[in-house]
CSV table of C-alpha atoms in Angstrom, one decimal:
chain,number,residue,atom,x,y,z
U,1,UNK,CA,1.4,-13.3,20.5
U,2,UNK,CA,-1.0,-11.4,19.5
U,3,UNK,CA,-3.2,-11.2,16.5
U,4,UNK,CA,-5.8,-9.4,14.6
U,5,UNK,CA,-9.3,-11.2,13.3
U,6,UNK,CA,-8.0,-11.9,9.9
U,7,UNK,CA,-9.8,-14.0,6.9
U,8,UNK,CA,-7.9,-15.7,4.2
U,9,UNK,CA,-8.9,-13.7,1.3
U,10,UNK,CA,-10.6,-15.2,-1.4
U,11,UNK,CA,-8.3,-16.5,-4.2
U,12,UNK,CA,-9.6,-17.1,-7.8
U,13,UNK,CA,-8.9,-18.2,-11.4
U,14,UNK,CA,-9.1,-15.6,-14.0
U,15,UNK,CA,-12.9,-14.5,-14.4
U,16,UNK,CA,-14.6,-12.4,-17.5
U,17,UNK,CA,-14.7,-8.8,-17.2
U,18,UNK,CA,-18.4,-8.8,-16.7
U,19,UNK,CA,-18.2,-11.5,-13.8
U,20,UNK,CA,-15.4,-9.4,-11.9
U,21,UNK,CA,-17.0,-6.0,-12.4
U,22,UNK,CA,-20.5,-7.6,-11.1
U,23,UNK,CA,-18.5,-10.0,-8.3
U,24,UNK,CA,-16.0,-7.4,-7.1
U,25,UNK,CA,-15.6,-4.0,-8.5
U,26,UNK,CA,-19.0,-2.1,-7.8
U,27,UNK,CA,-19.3,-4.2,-4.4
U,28,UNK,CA,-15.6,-2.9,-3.8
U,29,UNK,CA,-14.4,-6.7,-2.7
U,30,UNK,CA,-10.9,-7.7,-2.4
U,31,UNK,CA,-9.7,-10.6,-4.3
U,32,UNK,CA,-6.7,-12.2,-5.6
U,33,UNK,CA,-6.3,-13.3,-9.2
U,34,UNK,CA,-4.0,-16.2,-10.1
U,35,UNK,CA,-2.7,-16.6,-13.5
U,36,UNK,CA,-4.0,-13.3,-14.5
U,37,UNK,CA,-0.5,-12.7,-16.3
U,38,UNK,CA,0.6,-15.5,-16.9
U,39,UNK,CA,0.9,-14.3,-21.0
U,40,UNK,CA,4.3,-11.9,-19.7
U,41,UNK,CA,4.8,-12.6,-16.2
U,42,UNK,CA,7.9,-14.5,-17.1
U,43,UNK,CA,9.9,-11.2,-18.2
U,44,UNK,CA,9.7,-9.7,-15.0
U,45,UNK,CA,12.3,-10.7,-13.2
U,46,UNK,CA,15.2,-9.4,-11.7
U,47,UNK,CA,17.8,-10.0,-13.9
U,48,UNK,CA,15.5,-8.1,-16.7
U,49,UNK,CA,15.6,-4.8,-14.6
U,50,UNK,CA,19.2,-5.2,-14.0
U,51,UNK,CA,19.9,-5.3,-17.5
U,52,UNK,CA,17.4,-2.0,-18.4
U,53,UNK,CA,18.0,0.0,-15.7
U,54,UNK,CA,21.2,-1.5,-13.7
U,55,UNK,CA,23.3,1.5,-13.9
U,56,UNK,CA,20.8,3.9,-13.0
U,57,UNK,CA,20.9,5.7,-9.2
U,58,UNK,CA,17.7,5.0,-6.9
U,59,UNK,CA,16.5,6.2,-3.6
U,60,UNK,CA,16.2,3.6,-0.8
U,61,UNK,CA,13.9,3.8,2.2
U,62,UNK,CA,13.5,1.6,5.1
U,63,UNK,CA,11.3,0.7,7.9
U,64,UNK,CA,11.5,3.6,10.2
U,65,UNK,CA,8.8,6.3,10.0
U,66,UNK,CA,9.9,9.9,9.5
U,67,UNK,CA,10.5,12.1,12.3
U,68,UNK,CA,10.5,15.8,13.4
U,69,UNK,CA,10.4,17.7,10.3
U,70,UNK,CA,11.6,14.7,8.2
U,71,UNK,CA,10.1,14.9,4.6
U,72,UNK,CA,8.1,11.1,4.5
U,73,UNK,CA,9.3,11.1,0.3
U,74,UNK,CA,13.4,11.7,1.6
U,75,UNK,CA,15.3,8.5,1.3
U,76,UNK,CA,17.7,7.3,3.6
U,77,UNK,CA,20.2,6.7,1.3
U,78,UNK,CA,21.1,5.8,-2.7
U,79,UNK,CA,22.2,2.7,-4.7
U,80,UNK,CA,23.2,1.9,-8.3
U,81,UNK,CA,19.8,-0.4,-9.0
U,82,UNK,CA,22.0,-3.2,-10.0
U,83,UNK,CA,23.6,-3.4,-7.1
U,84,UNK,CA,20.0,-2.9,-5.0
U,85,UNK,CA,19.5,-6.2,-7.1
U,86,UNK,CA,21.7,-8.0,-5.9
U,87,UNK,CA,21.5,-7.3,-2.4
U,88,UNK,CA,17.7,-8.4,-2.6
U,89,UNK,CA,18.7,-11.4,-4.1
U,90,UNK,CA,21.2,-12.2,-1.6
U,91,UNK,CA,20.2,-11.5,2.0
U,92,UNK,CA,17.6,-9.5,3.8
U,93,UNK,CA,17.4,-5.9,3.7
U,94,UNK,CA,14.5,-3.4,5.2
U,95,UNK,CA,16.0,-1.2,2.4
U,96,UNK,CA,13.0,-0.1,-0.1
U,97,UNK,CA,12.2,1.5,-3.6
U,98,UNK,CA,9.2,3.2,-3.1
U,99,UNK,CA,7.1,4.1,-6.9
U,100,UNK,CA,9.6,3.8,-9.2
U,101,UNK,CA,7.2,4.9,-12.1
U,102,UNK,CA,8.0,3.0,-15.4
U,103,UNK,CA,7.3,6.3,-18.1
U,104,UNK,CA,9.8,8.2,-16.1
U,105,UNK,CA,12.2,5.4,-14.9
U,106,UNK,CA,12.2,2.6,-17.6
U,107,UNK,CA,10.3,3.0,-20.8
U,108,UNK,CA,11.2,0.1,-22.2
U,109,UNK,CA,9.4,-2.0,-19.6
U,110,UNK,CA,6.2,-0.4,-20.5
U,111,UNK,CA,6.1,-3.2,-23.5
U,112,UNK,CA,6.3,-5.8,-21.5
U,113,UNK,CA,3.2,-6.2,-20.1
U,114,UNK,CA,-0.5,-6.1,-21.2
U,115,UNK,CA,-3.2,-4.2,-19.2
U,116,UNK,CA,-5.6,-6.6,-18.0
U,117,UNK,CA,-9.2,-6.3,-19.5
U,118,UNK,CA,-11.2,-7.1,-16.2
U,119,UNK,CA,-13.1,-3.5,-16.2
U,120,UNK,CA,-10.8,-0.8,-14.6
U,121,UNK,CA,-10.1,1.9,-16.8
U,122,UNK,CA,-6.6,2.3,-15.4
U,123,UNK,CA,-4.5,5.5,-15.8
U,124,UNK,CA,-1.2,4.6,-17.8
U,125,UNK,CA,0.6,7.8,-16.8
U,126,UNK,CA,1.6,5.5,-13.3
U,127,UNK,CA,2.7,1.9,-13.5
U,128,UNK,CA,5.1,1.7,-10.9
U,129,UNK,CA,7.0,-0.6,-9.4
U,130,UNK,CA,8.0,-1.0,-5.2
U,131,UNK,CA,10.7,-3.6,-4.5
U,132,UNK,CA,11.5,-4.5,-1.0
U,133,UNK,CA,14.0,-6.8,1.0
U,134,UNK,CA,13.3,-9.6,3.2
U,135,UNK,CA,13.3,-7.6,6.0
U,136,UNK,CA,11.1,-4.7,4.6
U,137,UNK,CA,7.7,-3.8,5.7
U,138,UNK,CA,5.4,-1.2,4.3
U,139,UNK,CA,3.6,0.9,7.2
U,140,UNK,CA,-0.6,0.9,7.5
U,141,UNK,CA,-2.0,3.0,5.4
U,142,UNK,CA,-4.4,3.4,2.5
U,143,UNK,CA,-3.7,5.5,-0.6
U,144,UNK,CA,-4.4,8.8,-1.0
U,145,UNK,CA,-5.3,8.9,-4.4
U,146,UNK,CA,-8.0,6.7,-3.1
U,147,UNK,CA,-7.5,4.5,-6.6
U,148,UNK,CA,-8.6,0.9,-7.1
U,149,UNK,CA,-5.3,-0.8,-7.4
U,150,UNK,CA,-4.3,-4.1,-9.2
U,151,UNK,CA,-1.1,-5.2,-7.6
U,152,UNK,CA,0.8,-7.4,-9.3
U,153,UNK,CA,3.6,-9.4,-7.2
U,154,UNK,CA,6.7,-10.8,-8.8
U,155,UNK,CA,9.9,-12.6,-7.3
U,156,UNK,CA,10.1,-13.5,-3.9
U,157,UNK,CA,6.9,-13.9,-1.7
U,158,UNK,CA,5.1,-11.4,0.3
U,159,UNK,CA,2.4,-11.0,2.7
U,160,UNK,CA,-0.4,-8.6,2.1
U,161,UNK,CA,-3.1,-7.3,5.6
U,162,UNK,CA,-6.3,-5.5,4.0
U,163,UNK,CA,-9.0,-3.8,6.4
U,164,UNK,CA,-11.6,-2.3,4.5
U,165,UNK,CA,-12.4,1.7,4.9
U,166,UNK,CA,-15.1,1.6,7.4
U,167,UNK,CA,-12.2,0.0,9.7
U,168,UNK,CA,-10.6,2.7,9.9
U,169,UNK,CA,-12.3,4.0,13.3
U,170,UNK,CA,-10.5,0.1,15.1
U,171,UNK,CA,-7.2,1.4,13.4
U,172,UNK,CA,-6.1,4.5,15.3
U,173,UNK,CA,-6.3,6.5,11.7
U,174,UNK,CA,-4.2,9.9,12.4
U,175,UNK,CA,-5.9,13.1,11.5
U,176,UNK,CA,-4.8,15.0,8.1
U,177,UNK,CA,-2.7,11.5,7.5
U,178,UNK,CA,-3.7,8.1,5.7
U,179,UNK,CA,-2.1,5.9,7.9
U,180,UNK,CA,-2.2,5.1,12.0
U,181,UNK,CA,-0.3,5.5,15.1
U,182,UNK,CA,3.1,4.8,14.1
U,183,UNK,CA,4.0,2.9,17.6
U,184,UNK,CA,1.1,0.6,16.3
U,185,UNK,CA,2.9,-3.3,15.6
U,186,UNK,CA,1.2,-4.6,13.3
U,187,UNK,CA,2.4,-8.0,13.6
U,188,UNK,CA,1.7,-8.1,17.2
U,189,UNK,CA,-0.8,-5.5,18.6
U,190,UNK,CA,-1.3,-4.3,21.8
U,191,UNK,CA,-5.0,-4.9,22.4
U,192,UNK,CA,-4.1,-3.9,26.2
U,193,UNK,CA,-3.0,-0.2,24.9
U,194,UNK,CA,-4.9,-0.2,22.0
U,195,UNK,CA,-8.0,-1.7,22.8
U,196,UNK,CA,-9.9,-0.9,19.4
U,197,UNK,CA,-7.3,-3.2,17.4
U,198,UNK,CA,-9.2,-6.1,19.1
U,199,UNK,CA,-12.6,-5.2,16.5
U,200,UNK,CA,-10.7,-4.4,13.6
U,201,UNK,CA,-11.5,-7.1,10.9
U,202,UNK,CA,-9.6,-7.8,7.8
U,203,UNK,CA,-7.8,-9.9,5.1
U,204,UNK,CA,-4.9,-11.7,4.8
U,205,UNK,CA,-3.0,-13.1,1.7
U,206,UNK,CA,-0.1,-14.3,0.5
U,207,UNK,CA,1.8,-13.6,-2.8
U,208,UNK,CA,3.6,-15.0,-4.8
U,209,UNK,CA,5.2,-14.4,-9.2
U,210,UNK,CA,2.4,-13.4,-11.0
U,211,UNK,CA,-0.4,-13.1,-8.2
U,212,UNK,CA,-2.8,-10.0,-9.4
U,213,UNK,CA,-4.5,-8.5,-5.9
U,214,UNK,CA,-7.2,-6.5,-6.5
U,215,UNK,CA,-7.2,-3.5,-3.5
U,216,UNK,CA,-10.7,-1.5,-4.2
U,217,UNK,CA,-10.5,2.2,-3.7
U,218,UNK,CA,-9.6,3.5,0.3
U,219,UNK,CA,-8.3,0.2,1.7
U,220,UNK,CA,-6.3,-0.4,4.0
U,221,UNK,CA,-2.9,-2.4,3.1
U,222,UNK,CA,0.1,-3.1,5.4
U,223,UNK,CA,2.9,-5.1,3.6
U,224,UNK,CA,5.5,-7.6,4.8
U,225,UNK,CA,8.2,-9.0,1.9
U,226,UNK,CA,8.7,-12.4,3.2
U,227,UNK,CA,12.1,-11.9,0.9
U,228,UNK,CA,13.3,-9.7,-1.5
U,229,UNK,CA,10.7,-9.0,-4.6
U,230,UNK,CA,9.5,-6.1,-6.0
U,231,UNK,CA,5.7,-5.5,-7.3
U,232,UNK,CA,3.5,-3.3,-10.0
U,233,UNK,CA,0.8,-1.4,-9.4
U,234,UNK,CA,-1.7,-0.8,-11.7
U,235,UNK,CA,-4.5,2.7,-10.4
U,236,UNK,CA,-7.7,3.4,-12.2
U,237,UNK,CA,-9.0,6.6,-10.6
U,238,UNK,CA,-11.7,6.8,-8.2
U,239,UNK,CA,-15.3,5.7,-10.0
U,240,UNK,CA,-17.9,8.0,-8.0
U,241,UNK,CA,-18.4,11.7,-7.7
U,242,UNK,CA,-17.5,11.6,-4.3
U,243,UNK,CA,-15.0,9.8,-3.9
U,244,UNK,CA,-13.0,11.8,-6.6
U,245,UNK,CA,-13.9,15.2,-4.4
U,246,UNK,CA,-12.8,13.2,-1.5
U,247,UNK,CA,-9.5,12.2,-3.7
U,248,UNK,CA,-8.9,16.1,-4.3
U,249,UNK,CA,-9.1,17.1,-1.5
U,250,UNK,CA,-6.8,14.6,-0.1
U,251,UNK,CA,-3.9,15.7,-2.3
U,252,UNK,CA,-4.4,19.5,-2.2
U,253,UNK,CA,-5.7,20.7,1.1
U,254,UNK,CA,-4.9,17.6,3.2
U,255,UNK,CA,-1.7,17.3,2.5
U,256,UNK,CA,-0.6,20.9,2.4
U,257,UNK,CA,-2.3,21.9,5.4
U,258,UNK,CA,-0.3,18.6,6.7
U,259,UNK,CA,3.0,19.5,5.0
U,260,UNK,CA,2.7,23.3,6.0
U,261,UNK,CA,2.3,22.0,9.8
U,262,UNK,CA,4.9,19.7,9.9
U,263,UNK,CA,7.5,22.4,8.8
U,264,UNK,CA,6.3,24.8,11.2
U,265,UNK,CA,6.0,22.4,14.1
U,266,UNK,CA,8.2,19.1,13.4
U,267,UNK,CA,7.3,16.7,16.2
U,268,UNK,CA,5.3,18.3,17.9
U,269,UNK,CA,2.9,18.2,15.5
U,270,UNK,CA,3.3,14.4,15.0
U,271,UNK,CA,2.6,13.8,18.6
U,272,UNK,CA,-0.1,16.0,18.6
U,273,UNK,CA,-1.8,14.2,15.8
U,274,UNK,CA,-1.2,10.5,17.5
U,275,UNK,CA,-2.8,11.8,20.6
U,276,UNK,CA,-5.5,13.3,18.7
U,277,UNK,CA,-6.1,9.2,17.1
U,278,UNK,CA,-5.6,8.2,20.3
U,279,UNK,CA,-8.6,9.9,22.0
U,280,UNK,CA,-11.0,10.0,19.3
U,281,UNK,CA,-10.5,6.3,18.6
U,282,UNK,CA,-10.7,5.6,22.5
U,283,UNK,CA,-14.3,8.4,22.4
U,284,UNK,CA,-15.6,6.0,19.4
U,285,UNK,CA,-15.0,2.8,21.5
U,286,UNK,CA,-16.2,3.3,24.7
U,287,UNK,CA,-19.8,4.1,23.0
U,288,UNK,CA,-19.9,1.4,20.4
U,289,UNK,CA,-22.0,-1.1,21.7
U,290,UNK,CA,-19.5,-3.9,19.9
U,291,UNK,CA,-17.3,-2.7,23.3
C-alpha cells in the first residue's frame, strides 16, 4: 500500500512559555504536548457532556464530500447529543459534529478548563469541540482562518497527518478552496495518478486523553478517529500583518466568490476547480528539479 514520507512528530513534556514561543511558535513547528492538562483533563469526558448537553439536537456529518450545489456546512442528518454519545461509545460511526462552539452550545463547560499559558493569545469567543466515530475521517485541508491551533484530544484515540504550507504545491490544493482533490485517498495515494503526492513531506501523530497538538497557522491536517472521541480547539489569530490580510481575504472574497460560484454552477464548478489542481500541480512538477 501506499504511503506518504511521514516523520513522527516530535512529542514533548510541558515546556515554559518562553521555551515554546522561542522552540515552536515564531519558527511555526508542530509539536505535541503531553500532560499539558493534566490539572482538568479528567472532566472531559463523555458522560460529562451527556449530562450538560444530552437533550440538546446536533447536526451530524459524515465522510462524503458535498456535491453539486451541496452547502459543505449542511449536515446529513440530526441526533439528540446523548444519544450521538452513546453511539460513539458503542460502535463505529463516520457520523461527525463539526465546531460545536462552547459560548453558544454549553456554557457551563467554559469553566472547566484553563487556557494554557504557553504564549498564544488565543481568542475565547471559539472553543469548540469536533467529536467523531470510529469510522470518521476529516478531509485535507488547512483552516481558513489561518489561526495557530492547540488541539486538545480527549476519549478515544486519533490519528493526526500535518504537511506544512509550502506543501501545498505536492497536495493537489484546489483553487478558491483550502483543501485538495477530493478523489485524493489519503490513506493510500495514488503516486501513479498523482504523481506530486510522492514529494509531499509531513507529520504523523497519534492522540490520545489529554494530548495538546500544537498546529501553527496554514497547516495542513487530515484526521482519522481511530474510535469514537471528540476534541477542543483552541485559535489565536494570525500573528503577522500578512497573514491576517491573507486570513481576510480568505473569509470574505474567497469564499463568496467560491460560494457565489458554486450556486450558480453546482458541479460543474467543482470539476472545473479539480481539473484546474490537477494541471497546475502537474505544470509545477514537471519543472521542479526534485522531479
Amino acid at each position: 500500500m501506499a504511503t506518504f514520507n511521514l516523520e513522527p512528530l516530535e512529542r514533548i513534556q510541558p515546556i515554559s512559555k518562553a521555551e515554546f514561543i522561542h522552540r515552536y511558535y515564531r519558527p511555526q513547528r508542530p509539536v505535541l504536548i503531553e500532560n499539558l492538562t493534566n490539572s482538568w483533563n479528567s472532566k472531559w469526558t463523555f458522560d460529562h457532556i451527556k449530562s450538560l448537553a444530552g437533550d440538546q439536537t446536533v447536526p451530524l456529518y459524515d465522510n462524503k464530500p458535498a456535491q453539486g450545489k451541496e452547502s459543505v456546512y449542511a449536515p446529513v442528518t440530526t441526533m439528540q447529543f446523548g444519544e450521538y454519545i452513546d453511539l460513539l461509545k458503542t460502535q463505529p460511526t463516520d457520523l461527525r459534529i463539526f465546531f460545536y462552539t462552547l459560548k453558544d452550545h454549553c456554557p457551563q463547560l467554559l469553566e472547566d478548563f484553563e487556557y494554557p499559558d504557553i504564549g498564544l493569545t488565543f481568542f475565547k469567543r471559539l472553543p469548540a469541540l469536533f467529536f467523531g466515530g470510529g469510522l470518521s475521517k476529516v478531509f485535507a485541508h488547512y483552516d481558513i482562518d489561518l489561526p495557530d491551533n492547540l488541539h486538545i484530544h480527549f476519549e478515544g484515540n486519533k490519528r493526526v497527518v500535518l504537511f506544512g504550507p509550502e506543501q501545498s504545491t505536492h497536495l493537489y490544493k484546489v483553487p478558491f478552496s483550502i483543501h485538495n482533490i477530493d478523489k485524493i485517498d489519503m490513506d493510500n495515494p495514488d503516486f501513479e495518478r498523482y504523481p506530486a503526492l510522492k514529494h509531499a513531506k509531513g507529520y504523523e501523530v497519534y492522540m490520545k486523553h489529554g494530548d495538546a497538538l500544537y498546529m501553527p497557522s496554514g497547516w495542513w491536517h487530515y484526521i482519522t478517529y481511530l474510535d469514537g472521541g471528540f476534541s477542543m480547539t483552541l485559535r489565536a489569530l494570525p500573528r503577522t500583518p500578512k497573514r491576517f490580510l491573507k486570513m481576510i481575504y480568505n473569509v470574505s472574497m474567497m469564499r463568496l466568490i467560491d460560494n457565489t460560484m458554486r450556486k450558480i454552477q453546482g458541479q460543474k464548478w467543482l470539476d472545473y476547480k479539480e481539473q484546474w489542481a490537477y494541471r497546475r500541480t502537474q505544470r509545477l512538477l514537471s519543472v521542479s528539479p526534485e522531479s
